[in-house]
XYZ file of C-alpha atoms in Angstrom:
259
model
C 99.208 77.373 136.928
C 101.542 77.566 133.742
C 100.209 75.129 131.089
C 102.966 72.955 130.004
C 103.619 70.750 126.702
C 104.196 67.156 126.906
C 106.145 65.030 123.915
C 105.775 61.409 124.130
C 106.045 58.945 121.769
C 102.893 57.002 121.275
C 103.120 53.468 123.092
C 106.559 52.134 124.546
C 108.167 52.171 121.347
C 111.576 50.668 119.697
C 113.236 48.424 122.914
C 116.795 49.092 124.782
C 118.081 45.752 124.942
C 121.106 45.137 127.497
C 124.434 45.884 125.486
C 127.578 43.519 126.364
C 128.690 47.030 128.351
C 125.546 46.697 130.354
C 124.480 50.136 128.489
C 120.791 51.530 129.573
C 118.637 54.426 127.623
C 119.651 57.082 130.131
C 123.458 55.740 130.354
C 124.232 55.157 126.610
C 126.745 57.162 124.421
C 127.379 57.235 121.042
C 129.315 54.127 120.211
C 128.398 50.507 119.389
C 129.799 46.987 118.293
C 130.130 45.111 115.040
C 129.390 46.640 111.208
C 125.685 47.676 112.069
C 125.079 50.974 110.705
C 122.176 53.597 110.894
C 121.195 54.435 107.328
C 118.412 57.410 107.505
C 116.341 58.430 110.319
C 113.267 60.873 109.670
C 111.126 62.857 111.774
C 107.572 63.888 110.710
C 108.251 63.051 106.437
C 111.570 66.055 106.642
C 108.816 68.371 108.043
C 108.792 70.403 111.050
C 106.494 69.922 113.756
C 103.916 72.499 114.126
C 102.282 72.509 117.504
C 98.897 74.799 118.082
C 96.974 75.724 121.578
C 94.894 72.456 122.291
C 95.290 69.807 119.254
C 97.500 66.753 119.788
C 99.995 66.523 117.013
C 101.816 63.604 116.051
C 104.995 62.613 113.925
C 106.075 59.549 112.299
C 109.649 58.656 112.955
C 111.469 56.006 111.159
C 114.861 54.885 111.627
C 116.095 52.578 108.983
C 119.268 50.533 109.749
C 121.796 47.439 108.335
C 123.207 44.806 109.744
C 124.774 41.222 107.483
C 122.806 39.388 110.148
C 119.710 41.789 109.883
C 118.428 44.112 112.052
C 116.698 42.750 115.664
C 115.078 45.886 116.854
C 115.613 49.256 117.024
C 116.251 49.088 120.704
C 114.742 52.843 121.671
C 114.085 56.717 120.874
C 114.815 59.628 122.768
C 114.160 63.552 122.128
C 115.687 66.095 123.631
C 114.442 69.708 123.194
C 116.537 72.706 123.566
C 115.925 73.060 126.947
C 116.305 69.756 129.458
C 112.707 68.303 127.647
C 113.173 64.717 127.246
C 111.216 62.106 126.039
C 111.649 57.992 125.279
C 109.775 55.271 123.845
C 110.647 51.299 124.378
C 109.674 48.735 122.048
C 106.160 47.448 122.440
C 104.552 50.046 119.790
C 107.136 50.418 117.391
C 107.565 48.505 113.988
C 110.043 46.975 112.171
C 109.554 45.947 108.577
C 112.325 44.250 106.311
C 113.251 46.111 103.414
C 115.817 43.602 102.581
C 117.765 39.928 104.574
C 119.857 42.776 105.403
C 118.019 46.387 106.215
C 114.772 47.077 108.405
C 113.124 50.052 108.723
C 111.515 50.988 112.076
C 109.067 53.101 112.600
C 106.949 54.897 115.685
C 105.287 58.075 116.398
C 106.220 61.199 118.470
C 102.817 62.889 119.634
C 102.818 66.230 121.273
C 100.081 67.684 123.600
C 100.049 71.095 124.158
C 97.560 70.667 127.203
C 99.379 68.364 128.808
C 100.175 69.502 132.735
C 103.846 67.941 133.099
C 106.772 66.713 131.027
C 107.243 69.770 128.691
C 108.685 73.266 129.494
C 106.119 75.742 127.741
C 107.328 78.061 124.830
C 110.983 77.628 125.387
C 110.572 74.262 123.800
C 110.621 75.731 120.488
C 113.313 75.211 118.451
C 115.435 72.207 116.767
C 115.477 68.603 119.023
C 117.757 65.905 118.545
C 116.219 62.145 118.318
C 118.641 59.562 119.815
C 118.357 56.264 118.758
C 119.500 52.598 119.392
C 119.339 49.607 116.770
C 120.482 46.127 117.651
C 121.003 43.761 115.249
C 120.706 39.499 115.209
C 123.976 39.128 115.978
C 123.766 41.408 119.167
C 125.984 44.424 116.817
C 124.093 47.477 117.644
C 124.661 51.268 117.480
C 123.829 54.335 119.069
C 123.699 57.896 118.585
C 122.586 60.425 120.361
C 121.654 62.781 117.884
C 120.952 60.592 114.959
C 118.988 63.857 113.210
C 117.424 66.838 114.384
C 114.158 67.971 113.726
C 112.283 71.621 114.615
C 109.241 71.855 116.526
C 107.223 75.284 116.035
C 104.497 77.267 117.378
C 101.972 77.221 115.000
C 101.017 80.437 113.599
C 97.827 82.079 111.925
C 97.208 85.379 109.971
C 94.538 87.366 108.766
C 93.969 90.046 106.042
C 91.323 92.585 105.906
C 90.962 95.259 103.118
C 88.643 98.284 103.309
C 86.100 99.565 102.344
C 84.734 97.659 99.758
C 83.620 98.572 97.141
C 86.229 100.980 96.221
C 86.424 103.890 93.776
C 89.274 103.606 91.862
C 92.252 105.921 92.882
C 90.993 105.671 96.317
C 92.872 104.453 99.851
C 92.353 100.932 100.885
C 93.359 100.383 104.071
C 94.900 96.620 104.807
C 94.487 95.191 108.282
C 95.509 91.933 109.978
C 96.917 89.947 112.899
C 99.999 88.032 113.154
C 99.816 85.577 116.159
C 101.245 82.096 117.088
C 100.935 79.650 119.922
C 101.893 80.397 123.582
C 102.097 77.001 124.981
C 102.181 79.081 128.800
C 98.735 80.154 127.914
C 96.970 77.560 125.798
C 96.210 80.623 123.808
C 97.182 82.102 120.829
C 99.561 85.507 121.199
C 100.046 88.387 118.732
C 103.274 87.621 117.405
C 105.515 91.539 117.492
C 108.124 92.729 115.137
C 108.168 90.712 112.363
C 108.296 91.310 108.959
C 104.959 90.481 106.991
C 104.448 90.878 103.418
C 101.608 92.683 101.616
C 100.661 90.376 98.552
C 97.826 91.335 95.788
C 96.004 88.973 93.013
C 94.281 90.540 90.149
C 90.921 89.286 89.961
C 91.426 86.556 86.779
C 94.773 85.548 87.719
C 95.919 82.543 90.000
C 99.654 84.764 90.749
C 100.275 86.860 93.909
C 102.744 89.299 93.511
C 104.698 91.349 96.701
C 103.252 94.970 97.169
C 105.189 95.961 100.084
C 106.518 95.011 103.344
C 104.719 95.707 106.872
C 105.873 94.989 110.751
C 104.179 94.126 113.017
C 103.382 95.839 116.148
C 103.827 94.701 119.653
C 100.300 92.986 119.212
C 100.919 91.012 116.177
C 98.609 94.091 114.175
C 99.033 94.508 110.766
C 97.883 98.071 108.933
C 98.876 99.730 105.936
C 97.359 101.452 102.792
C 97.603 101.178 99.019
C 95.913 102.539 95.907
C 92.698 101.193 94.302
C 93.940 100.323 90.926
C 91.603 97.191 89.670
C 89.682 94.481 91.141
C 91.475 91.748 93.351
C 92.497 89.997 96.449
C 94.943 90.999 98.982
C 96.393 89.090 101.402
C 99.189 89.052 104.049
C 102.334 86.493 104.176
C 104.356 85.744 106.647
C 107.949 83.584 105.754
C 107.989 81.849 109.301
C 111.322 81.910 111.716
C 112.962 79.275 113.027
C 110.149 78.960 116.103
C 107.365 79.763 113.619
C 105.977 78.433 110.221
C 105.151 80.363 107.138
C 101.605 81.151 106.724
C 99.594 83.033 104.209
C 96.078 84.856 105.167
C 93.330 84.149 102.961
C 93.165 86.788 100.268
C 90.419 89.204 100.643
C 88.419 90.927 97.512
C 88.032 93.842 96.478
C 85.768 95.367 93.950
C 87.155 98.250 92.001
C 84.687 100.922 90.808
């Protein structure tokens, strides 16, 4: 059976209260009553959220809003994923901390399980989600959006260098191998990730600087292989700039000794 990906945000969360409209988490639209106003809502610190093959990940969300009466609760979250995903937290687990007589700041936490059987549709969940929120305030104001910000969630990728043979004479081939590969959230396992663009870096041996070398592609594995020159001793490594389902990641640089 497919593995699936479940996003939930950890306890019950930020409470819907009953609007004067009668309003409910699944029925609400953006709109609201009275001068409340959302200020700035973050996901995970600005950061994507990078999901692997078995690790639950989680992501602080905080939604900081003003009222002149002050701000009651923020009344619920919701995330919706660029397919029908959804997920929603209440109020029990989330909280709300005065900044000012006027301005809260509520927070909770998104947590993502990539083992998880139901809830989540696989890799097609990749990609930017929207996080709808609802704050009410002491004087029953409150304010809705449905897409208060967005925020990405990525398959988390890996990538590894290997530089032969070692040592070299100088003038000589190295060959440079490696994998490109990211998360498949059908599989639980991760996938060679095909035609993308990778870049060769090297590091002389006493400096702290990579510089670019050249640019490789991937194959329809995720393999990596191309040759350079032995010119002096150092490290070579592959680097990947990420997509918009995918993170940057660099390999680990691999020495090599110059002769």
């Amino acid at each position: 059976m497919r593995a699936t990906m479940r996003l939930a945000l950890l306890g019950t969360g930020i409470a819907l209260v009953a609007t004067a409209t009668g309003a409910t988490a699944a029925q609400a639209t953006d709109g609201g009553a009275g001068d409340i106003r959302i200020d700035k809502v973050v996901v995970n610190g600005g950061k994507p959220v990078v999901v692997g093959t078995t690790r639950v990940v989680s992501a602080k969300v905080s939604v900081t809003a003003t009222d002149d009466s002050g701000i009651a609760k923020t009344t619920y979250i919701s995330a919706f994923g660029p397919t029908p995903n959804f997920a929603q937290v209440w109020d029990d687990d989330i909280t709300c901390v005065k900044k000012s007589a006027t301005t809260s700041t509520c927070t909770g936490t998104l947590t993502f399980d990539p083992t998880a059987a139901t809830g989540f549709v696989g890799n097609s969940a990749a990609g930017t989600w929207k996080l709808g929120t609802l704050v009410s305030a002491n004087d029953y104001d409150y304010i809705h959006r449905d897409a208060a910000t967005t925020f990405r969630v990525q398959r988390d990728a890996r990538l590894t260098t290997n530089a032969t043979p070692e040592p070299v004479k100088k003038g000589r081939t190295i060959t440079v191998t490696g994998v490109l590969s990211r998360a498949d959230w059908d599989t639980n396992k991760y996938a060679g990730y095909a035609k993308q663009k990778v870049i060769l870096q090297f590091r002389k041996k006493n400096s702290s600087t990579y510089s670019n070398v050249k640019t490789v592609t991937s194959s329809a594995t995720g393999s990596l292989k191309t040759t350079v020159k032995a010119t002096q001793d150092g490290y070579f490594r592959y680097r990947f700039a990420g997509t918009s389902t995918a993170p940057a990641v660099a390999a680990a640089g691999d020495y090599v000794d110059v002769r």
